[in-house]
JSON list of C-alpha atoms in Angstrom, two decimals:
[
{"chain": "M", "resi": 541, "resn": "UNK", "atom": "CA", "xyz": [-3.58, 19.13, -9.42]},
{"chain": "M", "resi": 542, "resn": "UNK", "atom": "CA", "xyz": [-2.11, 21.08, -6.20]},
{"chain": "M", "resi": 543, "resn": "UNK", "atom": "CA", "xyz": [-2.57, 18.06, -3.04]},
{"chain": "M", "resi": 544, "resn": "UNK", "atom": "CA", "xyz": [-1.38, 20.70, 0.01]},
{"chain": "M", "resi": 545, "resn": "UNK", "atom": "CA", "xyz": [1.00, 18.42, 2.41]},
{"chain": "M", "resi": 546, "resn": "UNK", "atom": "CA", "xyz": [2.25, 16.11, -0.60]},
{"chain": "M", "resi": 547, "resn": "UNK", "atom": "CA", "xyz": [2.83, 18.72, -3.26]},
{"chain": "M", "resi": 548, "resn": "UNK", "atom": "CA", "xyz": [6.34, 20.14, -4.24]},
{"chain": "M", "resi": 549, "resn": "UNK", "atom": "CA", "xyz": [6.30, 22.22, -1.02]},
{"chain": "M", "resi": 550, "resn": "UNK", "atom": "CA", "xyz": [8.34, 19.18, 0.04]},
{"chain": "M", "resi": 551, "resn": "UNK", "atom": "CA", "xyz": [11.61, 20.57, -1.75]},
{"chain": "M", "resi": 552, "resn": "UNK", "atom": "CA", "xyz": [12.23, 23.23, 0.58]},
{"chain": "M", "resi": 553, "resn": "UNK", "atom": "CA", "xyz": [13.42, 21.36, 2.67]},
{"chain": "M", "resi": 554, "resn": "UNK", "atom": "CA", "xyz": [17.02, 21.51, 2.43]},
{"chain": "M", "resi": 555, "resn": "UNK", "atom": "CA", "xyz": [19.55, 18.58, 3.04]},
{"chain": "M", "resi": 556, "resn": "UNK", "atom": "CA", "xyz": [18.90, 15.32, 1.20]},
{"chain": "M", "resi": 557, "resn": "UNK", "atom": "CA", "xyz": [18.44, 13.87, 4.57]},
{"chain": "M", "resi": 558, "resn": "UNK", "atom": "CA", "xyz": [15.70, 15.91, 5.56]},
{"chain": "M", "resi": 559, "resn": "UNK", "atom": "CA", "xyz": [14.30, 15.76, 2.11]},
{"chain": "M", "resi": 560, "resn": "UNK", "atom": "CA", "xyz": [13.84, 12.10, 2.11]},
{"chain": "M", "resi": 561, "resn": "UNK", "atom": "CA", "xyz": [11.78, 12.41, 5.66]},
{"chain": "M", "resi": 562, "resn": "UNK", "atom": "CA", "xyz": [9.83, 15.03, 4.74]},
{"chain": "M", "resi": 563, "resn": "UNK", "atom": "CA", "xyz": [8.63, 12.36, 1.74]},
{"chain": "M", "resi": 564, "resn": "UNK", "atom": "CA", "xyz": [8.79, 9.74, 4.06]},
{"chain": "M", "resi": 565, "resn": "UNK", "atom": "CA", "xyz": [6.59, 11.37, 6.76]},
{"chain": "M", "resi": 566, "resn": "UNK", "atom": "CA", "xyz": [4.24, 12.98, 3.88]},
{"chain": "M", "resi": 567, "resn": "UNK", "atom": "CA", "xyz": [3.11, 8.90, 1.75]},
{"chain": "M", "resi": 568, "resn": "UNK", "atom": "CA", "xyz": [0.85, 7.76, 4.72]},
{"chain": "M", "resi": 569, "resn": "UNK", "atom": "CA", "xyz": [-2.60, 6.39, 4.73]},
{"chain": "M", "resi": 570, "resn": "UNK", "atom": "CA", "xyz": [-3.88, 10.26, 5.65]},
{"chain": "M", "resi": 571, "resn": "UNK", "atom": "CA", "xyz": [-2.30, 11.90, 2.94]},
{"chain": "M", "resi": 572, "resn": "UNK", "atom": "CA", "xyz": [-3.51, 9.63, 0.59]},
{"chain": "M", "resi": 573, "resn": "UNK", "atom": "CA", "xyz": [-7.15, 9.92, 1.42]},
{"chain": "M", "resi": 574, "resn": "UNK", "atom": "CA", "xyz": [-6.55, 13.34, 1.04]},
{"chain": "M", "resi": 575, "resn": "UNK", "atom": "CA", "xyz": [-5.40, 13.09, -2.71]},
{"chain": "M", "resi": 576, "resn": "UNK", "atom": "CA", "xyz": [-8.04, 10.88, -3.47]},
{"chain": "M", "resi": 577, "resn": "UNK", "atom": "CA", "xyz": [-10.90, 13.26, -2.06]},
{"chain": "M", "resi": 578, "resn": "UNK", "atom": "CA", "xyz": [-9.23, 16.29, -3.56]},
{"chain": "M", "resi": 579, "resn": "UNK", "atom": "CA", "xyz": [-9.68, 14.83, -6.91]},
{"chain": "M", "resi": 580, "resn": "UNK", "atom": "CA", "xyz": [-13.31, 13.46, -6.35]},
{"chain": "M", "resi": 581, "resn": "UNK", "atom": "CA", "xyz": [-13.94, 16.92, -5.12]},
{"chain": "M", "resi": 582, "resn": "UNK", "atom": "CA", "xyz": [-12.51, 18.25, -8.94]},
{"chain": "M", "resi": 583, "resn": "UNK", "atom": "CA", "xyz": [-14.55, 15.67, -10.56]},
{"chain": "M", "resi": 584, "resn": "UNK", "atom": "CA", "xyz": [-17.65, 16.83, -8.99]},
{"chain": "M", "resi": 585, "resn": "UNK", "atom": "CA", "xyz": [-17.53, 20.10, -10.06]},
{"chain": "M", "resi": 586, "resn": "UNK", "atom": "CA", "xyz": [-16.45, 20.07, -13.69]},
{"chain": "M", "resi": 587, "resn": "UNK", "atom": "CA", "xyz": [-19.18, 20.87, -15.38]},
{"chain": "M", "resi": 588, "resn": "UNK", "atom": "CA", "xyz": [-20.80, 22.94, -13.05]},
{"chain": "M", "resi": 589, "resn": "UNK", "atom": "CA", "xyz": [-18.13, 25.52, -12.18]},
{"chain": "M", "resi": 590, "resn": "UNK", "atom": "CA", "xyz": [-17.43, 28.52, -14.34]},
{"chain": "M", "resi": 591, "resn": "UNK", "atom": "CA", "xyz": [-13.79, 28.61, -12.95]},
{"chain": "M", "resi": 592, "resn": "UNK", "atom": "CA", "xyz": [-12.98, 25.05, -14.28]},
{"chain": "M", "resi": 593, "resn": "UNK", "atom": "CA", "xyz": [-13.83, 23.76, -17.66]},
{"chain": "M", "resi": 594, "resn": "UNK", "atom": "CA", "xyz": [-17.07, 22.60, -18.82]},
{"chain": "M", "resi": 595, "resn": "UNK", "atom": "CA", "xyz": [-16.17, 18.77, -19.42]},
{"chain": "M", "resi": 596, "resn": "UNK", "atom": "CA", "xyz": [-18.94, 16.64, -19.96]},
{"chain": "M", "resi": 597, "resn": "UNK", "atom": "CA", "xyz": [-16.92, 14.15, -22.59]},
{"chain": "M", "resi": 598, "resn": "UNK", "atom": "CA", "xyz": [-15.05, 11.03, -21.15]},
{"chain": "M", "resi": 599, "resn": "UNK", "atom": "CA", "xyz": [-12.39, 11.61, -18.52]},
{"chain": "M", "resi": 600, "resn": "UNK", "atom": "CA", "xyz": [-9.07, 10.10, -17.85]},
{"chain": "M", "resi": 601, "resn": "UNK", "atom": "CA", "xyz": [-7.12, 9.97, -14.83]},
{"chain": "M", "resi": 602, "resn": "UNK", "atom": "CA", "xyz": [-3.40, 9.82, -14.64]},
{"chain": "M", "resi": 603, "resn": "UNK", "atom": "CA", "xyz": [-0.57, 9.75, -11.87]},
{"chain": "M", "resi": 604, "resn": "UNK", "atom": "CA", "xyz": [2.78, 9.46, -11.05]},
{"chain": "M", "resi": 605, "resn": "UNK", "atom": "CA", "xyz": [4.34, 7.96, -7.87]},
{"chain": "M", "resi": 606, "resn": "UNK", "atom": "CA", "xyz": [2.21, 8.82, -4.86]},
{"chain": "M", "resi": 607, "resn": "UNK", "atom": "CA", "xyz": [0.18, 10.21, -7.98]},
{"chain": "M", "resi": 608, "resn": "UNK", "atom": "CA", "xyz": [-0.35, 6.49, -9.57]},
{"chain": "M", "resi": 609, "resn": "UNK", "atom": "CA", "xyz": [-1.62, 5.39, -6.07]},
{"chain": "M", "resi": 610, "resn": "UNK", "atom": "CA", "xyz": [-4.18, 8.05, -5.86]},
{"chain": "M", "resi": 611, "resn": "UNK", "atom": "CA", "xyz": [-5.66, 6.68, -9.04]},
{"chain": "M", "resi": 612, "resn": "UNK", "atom": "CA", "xyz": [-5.46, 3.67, -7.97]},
{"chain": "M", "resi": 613, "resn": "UNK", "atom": "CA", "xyz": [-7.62, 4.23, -5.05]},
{"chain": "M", "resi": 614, "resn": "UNK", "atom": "CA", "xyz": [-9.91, 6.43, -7.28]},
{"chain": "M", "resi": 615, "resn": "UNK", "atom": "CA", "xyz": [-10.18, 3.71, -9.66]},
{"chain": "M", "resi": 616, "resn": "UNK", "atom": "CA", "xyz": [-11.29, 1.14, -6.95]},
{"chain": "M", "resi": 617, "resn": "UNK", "atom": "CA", "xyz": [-8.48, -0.23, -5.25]},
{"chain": "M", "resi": 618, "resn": "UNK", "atom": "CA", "xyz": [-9.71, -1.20, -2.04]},
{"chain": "M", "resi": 619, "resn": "UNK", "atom": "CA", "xyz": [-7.73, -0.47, 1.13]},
{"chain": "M", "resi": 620, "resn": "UNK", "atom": "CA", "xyz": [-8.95, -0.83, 4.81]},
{"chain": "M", "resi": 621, "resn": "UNK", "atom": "CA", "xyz": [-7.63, 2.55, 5.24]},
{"chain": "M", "resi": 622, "resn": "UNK", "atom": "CA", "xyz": [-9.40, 4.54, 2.55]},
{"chain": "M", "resi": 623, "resn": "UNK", "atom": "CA", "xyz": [-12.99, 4.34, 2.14]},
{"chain": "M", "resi": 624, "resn": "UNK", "atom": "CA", "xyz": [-15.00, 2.87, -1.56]},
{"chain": "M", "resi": 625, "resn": "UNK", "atom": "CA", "xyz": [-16.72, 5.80, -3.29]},
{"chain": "M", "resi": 626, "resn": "UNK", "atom": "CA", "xyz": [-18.00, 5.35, -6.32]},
{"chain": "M", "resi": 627, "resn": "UNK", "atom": "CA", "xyz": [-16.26, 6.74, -9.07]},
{"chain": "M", "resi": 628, "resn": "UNK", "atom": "CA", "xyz": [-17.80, 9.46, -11.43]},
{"chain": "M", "resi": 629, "resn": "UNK", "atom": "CA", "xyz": [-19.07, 7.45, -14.42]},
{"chain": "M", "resi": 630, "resn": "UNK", "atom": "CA", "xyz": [-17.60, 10.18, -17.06]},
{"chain": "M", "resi": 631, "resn": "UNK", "atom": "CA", "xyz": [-13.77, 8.59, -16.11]},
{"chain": "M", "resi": 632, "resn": "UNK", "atom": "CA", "xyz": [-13.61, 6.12, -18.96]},
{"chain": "M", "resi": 633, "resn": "UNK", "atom": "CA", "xyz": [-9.67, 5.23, -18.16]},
{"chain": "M", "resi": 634, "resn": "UNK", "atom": "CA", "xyz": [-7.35, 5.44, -15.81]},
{"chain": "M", "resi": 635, "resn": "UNK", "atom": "CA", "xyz": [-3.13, 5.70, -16.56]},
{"chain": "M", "resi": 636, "resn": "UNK", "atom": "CA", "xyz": [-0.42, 4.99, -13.93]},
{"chain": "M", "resi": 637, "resn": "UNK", "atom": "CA", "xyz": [2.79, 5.77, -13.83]},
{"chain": "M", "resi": 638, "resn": "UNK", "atom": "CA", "xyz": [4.89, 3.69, -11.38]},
{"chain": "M", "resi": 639, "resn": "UNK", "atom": "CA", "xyz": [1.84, 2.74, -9.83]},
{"chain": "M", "resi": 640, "resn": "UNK", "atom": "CA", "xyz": [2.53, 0.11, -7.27]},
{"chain": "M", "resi": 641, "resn": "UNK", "atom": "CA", "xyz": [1.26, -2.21, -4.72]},
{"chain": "M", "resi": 642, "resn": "UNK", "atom": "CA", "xyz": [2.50, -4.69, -1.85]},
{"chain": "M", "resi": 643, "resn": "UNK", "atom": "CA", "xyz": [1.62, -8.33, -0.47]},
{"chain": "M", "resi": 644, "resn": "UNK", "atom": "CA", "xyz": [0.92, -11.17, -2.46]},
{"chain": "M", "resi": 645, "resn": "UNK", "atom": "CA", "xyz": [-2.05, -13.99, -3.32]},
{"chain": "M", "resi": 646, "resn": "UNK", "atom": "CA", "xyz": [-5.15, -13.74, -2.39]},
{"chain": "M", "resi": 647, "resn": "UNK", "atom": "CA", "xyz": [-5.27, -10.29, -0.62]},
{"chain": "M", "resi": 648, "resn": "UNK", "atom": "CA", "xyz": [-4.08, -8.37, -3.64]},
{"chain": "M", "resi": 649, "resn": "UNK", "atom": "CA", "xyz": [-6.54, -10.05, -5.81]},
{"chain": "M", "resi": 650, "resn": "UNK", "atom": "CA", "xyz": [-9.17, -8.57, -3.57]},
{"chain": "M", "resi": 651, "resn": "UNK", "atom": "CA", "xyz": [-7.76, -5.70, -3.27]},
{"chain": "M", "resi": 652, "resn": "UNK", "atom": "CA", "xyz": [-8.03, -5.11, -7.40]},
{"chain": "M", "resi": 653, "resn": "UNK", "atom": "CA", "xyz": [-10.41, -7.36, -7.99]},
{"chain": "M", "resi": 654, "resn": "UNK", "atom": "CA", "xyz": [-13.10, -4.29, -8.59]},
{"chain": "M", "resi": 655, "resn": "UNK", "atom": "CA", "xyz": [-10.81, -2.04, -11.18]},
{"chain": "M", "resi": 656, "resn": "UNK", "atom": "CA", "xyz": [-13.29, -2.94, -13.93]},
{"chain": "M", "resi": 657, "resn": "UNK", "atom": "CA", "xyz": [-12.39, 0.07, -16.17]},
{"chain": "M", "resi": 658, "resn": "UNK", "atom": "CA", "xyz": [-9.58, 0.12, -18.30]},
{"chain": "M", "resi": 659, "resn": "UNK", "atom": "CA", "xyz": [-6.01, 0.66, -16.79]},
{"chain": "M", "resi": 660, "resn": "UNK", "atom": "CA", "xyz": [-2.71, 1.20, -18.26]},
{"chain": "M", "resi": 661, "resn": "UNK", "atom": "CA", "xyz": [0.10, 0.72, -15.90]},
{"chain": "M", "resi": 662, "resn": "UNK", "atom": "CA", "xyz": [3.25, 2.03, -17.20]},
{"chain": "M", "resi": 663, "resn": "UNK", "atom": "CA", "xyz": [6.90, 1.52, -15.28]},
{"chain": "M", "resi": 664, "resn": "UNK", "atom": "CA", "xyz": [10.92, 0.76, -16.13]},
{"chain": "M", "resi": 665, "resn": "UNK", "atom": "CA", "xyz": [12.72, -2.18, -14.53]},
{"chain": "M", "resi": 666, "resn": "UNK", "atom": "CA", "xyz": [14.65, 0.13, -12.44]},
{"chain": "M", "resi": 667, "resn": "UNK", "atom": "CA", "xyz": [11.96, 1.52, -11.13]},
{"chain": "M", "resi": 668, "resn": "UNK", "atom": "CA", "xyz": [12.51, 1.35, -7.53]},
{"chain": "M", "resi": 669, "resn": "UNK", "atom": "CA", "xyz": [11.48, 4.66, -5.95]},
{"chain": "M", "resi": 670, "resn": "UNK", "atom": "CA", "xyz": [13.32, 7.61, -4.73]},
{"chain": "M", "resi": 671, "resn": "UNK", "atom": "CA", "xyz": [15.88, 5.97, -2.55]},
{"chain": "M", "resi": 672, "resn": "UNK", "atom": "CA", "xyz": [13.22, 5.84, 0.52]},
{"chain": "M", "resi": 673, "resn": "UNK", "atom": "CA", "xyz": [13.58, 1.74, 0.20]},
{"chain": "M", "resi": 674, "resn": "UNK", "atom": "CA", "xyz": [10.09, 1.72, 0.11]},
{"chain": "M", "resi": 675, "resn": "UNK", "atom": "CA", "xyz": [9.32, -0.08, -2.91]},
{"chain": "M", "resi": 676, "resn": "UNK", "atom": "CA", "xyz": [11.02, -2.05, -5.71]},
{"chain": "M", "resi": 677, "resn": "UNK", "atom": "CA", "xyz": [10.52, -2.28, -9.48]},
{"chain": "M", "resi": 678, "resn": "UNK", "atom": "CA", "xyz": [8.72, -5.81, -9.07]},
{"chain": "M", "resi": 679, "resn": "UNK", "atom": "CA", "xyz": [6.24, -3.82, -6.94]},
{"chain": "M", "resi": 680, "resn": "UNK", "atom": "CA", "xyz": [5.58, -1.64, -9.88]},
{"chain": "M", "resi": 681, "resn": "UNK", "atom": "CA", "xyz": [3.47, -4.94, -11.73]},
{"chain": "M", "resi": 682, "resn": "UNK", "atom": "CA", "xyz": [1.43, -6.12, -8.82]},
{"chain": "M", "resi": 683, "resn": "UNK", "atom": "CA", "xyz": [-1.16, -4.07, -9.57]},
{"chain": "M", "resi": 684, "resn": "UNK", "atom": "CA", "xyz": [-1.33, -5.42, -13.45]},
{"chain": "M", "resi": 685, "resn": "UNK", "atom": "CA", "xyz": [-1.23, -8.63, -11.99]},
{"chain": "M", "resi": 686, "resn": "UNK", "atom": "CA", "xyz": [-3.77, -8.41, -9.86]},
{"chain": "M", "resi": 687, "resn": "UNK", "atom": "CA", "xyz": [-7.02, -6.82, -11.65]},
{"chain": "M", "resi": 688, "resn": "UNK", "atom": "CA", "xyz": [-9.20, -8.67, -13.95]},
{"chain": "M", "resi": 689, "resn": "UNK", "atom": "CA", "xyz": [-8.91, -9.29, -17.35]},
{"chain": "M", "resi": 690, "resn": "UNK", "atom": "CA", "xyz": [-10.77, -6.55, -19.92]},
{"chain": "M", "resi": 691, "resn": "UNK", "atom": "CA", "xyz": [-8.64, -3.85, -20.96]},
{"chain": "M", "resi": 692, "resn": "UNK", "atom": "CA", "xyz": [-5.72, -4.21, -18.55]},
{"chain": "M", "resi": 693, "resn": "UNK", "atom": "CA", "xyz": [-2.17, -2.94, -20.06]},
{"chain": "M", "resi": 694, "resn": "UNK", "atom": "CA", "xyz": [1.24, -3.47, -18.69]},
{"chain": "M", "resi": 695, "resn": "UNK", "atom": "CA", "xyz": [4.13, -2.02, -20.07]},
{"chain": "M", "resi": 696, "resn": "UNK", "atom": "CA", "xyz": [7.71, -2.23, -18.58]},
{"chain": "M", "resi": 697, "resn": "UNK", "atom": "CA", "xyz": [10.53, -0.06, -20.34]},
{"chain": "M", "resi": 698, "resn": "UNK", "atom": "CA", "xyz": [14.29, -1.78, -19.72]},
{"chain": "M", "resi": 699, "resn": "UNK", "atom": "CA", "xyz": [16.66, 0.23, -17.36]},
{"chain": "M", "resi": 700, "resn": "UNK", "atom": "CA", "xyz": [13.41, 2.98, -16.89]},
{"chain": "M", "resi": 701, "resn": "UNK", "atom": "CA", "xyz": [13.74, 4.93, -13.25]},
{"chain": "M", "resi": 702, "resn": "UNK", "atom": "CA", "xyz": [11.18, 6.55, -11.48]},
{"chain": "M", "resi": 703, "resn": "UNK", "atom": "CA", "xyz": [12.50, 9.88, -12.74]},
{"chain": "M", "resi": 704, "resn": "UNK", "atom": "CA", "xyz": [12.15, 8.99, -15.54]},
{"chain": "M", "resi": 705, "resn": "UNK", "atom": "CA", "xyz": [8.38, 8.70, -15.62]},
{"chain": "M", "resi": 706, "resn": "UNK", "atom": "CA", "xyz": [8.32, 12.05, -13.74]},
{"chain": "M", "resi": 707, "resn": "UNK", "atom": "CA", "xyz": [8.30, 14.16, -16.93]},
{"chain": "M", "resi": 708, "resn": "UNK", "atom": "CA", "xyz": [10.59, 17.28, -17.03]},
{"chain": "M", "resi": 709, "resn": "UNK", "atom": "CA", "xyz": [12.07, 18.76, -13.55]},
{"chain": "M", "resi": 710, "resn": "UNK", "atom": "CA", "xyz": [9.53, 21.34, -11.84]},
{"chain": "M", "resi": 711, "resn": "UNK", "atom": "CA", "xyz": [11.11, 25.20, -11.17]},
{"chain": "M", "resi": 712, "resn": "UNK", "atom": "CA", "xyz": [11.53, 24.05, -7.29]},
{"chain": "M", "resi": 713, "resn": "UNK", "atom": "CA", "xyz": [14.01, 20.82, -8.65]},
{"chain": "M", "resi": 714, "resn": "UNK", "atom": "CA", "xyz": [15.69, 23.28, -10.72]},
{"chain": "M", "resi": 715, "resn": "UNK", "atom": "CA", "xyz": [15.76, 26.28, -8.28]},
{"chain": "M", "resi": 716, "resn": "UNK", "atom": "CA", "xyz": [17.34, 24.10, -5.48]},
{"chain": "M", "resi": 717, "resn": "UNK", "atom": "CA", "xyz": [18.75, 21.00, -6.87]},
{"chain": "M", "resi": 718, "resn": "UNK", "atom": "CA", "xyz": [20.05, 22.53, -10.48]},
{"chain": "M", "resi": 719, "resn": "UNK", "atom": "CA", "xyz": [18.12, 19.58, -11.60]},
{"chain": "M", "resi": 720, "resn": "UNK", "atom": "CA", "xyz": [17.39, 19.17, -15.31]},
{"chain": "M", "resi": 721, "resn": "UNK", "atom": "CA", "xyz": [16.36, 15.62, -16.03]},
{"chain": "M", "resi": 722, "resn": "UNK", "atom": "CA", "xyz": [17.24, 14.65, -20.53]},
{"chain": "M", "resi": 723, "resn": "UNK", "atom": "CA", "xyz": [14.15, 12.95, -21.69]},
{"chain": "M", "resi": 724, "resn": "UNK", "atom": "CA", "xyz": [14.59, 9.17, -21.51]},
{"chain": "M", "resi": 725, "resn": "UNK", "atom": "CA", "xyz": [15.33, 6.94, -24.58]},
{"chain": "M", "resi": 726, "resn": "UNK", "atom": "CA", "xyz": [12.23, 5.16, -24.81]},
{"chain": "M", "resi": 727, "resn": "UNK", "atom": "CA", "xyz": [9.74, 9.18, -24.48]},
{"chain": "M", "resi": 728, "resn": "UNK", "atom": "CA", "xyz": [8.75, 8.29, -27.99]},
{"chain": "M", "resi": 729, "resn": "UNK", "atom": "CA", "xyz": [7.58, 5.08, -27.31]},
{"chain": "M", "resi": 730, "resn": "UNK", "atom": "CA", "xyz": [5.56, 6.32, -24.04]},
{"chain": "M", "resi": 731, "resn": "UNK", "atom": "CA", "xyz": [3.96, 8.85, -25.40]},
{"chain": "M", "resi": 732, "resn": "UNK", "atom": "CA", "xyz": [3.06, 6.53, -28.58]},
{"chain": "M", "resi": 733, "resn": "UNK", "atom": "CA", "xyz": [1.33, 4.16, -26.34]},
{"chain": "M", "resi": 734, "resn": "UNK", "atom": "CA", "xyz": [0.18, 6.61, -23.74]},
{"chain": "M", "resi": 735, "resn": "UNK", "atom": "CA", "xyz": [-1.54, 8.92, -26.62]},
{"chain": "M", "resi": 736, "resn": "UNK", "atom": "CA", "xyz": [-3.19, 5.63, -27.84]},
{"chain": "M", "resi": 737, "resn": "UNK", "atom": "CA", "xyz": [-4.48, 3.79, -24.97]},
{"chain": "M", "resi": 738, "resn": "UNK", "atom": "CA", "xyz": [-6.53, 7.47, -24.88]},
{"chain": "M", "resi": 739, "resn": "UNK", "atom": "CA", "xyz": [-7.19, 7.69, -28.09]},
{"chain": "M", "resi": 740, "resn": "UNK", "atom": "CA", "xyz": [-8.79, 3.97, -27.92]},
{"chain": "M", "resi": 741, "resn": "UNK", "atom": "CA", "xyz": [-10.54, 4.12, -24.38]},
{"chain": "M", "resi": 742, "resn": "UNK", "atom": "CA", "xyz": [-11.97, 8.20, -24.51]},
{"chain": "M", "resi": 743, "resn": "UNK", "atom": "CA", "xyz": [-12.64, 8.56, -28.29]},
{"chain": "M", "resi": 744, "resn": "UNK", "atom": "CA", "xyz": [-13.41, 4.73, -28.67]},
{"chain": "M", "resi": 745, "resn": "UNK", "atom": "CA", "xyz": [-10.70, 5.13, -31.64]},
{"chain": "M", "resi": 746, "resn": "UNK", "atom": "CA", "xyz": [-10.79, 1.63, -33.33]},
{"chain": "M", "resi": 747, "resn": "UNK", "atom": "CA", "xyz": [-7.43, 1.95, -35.28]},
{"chain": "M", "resi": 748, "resn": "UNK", "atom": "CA", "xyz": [-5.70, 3.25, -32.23]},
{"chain": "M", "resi": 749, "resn": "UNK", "atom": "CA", "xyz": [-7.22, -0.14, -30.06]},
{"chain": "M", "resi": 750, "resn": "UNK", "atom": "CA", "xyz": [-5.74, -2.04, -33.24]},
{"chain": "M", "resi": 751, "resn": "UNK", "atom": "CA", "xyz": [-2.15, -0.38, -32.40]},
{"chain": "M", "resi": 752, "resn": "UNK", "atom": "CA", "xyz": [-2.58, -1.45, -29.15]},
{"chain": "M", "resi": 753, "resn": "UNK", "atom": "CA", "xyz": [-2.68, -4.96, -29.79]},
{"chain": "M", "resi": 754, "resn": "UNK", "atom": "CA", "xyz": [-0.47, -5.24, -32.72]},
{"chain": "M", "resi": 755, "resn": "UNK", "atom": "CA", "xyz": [1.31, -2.19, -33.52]},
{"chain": "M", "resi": 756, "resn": "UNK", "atom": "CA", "xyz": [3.01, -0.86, -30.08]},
{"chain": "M", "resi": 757, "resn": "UNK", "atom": "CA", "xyz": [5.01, -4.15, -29.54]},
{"chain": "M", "resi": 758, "resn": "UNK", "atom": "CA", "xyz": [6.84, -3.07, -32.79]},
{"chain": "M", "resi": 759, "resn": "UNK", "atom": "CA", "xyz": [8.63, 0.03, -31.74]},
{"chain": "M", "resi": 760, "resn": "UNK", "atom": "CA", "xyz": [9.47, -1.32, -28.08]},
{"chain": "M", "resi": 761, "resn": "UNK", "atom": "CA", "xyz": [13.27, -2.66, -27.91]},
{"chain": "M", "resi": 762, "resn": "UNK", "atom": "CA", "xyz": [14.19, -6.18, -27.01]},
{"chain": "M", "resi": 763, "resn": "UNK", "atom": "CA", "xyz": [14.25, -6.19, -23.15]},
{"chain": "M", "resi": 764, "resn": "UNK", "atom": "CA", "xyz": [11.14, -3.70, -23.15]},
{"chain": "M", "resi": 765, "resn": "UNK", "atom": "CA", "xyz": [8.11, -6.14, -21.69]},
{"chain": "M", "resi": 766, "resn": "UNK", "atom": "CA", "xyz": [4.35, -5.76, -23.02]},
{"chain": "M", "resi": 767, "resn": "UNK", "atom": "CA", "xyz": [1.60, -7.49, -21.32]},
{"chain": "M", "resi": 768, "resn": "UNK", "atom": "CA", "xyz": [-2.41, -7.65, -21.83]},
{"chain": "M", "resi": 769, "resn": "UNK", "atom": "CA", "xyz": [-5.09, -8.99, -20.87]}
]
């Protein structure tokens, strides 16, 4: 999806310097309420636009970064800043990568205490943002730690960045920054679990559930963390 104001229009501009303001200014409270609408607004019309497809089956919601948060929000994350809509009953599961979170206790529990559908949360232990200081890797679990049992997948990939959960570098990152990010080592095992936890929660897929539970922690590496619940 295209959000207008937090999209990759942010690359032009220029200097490092200016680039991390322009992010800076552009993850606010406004922006994000934006995101969030502009996918409810998507939601509500597949199915009953000829321009967009004609999805009745389950849905599943994924983001990255800024992205994670907006699913987040979408998936009931309450904030006072963002209002509680409910969410379109055809999203089944909801995937975040680097999502994130801050505070601690009681107020986050509240504040995920309602994400009742099933939620993978996917992030690296050098996950600490884009050099904004905004946010560190331990961050990047609150959100796990926080919802309620029933579904509820963490999985933390040793030495992971934030890039590296960004998948491959858009034409602006290569046009200005001559930016081609190499997979990281551990794709195989993100798309193994990613392709399963939507296997298990849209196509109720029994076997793929199964690997969930006893297969994935097989292929991680030693300092890779798993976590249900």
């Amino acid at each position: 999806m295209q959000h207008p104001g937090s999209d990759d229009s942010l690359l032009q501009h220029g200097s490092p310097l200016a680039l991390r303001r322009a992010f800076k200014a552009a993850m606010n409270p406004e922006r994000l309420a934006e995101r969030a609408d502009d996918l409810r607004a998507v939601l509500a019309r597949l199915g009953h636009d000829p321009v967009l497809p004609d999805i009745h089956a389950p849905i599943g919601l994924a983001g990255h970064s800024f992205g994670a948060v907006t699913v987040q929000i979408l998936a009931g994350e309450r904030r006072p800043t963002q209002r509680v809509v409910p969410l379109d009953p055809r999203v089944r599961a909801i995937l975040a990568l680097s999502p994130s979170a801050r505070g601690e206790g009681h107020d986050l529990t509240e504040r995920f205490g309602a994400l009742e559908r099933p939620f993978f949360s996917l992030t690296g232990s050098r996950d600490d943002g884009m050099g904004l200081s905004d946010i560190t890797a331990a961050n990047r679990e609150l959100p796990f730690r926080h919802m309620p049992p029933g579904h509820k997948y963490l999985l933390v990939f040793a030495g992971g960045t934030h890039l590296d959960f960004a998948g491959q570098s858009s034409p602006a990152e290569q046009g200005m920054f001559r930016l081609r990010r190499a997979p990281p080592p551990f794709q195989n095992a993100l798309l193994a679990a990613s392709t399963a936890f939507w296997r298990a929660h849209l196509l109720d897929d029994s076997d793929a559930r199964h690997w969930l539970e006893s297969g994935l922690p097989g292929i991680l590496r030693n300092d890779d963390r798993y976590a249900r619940k």
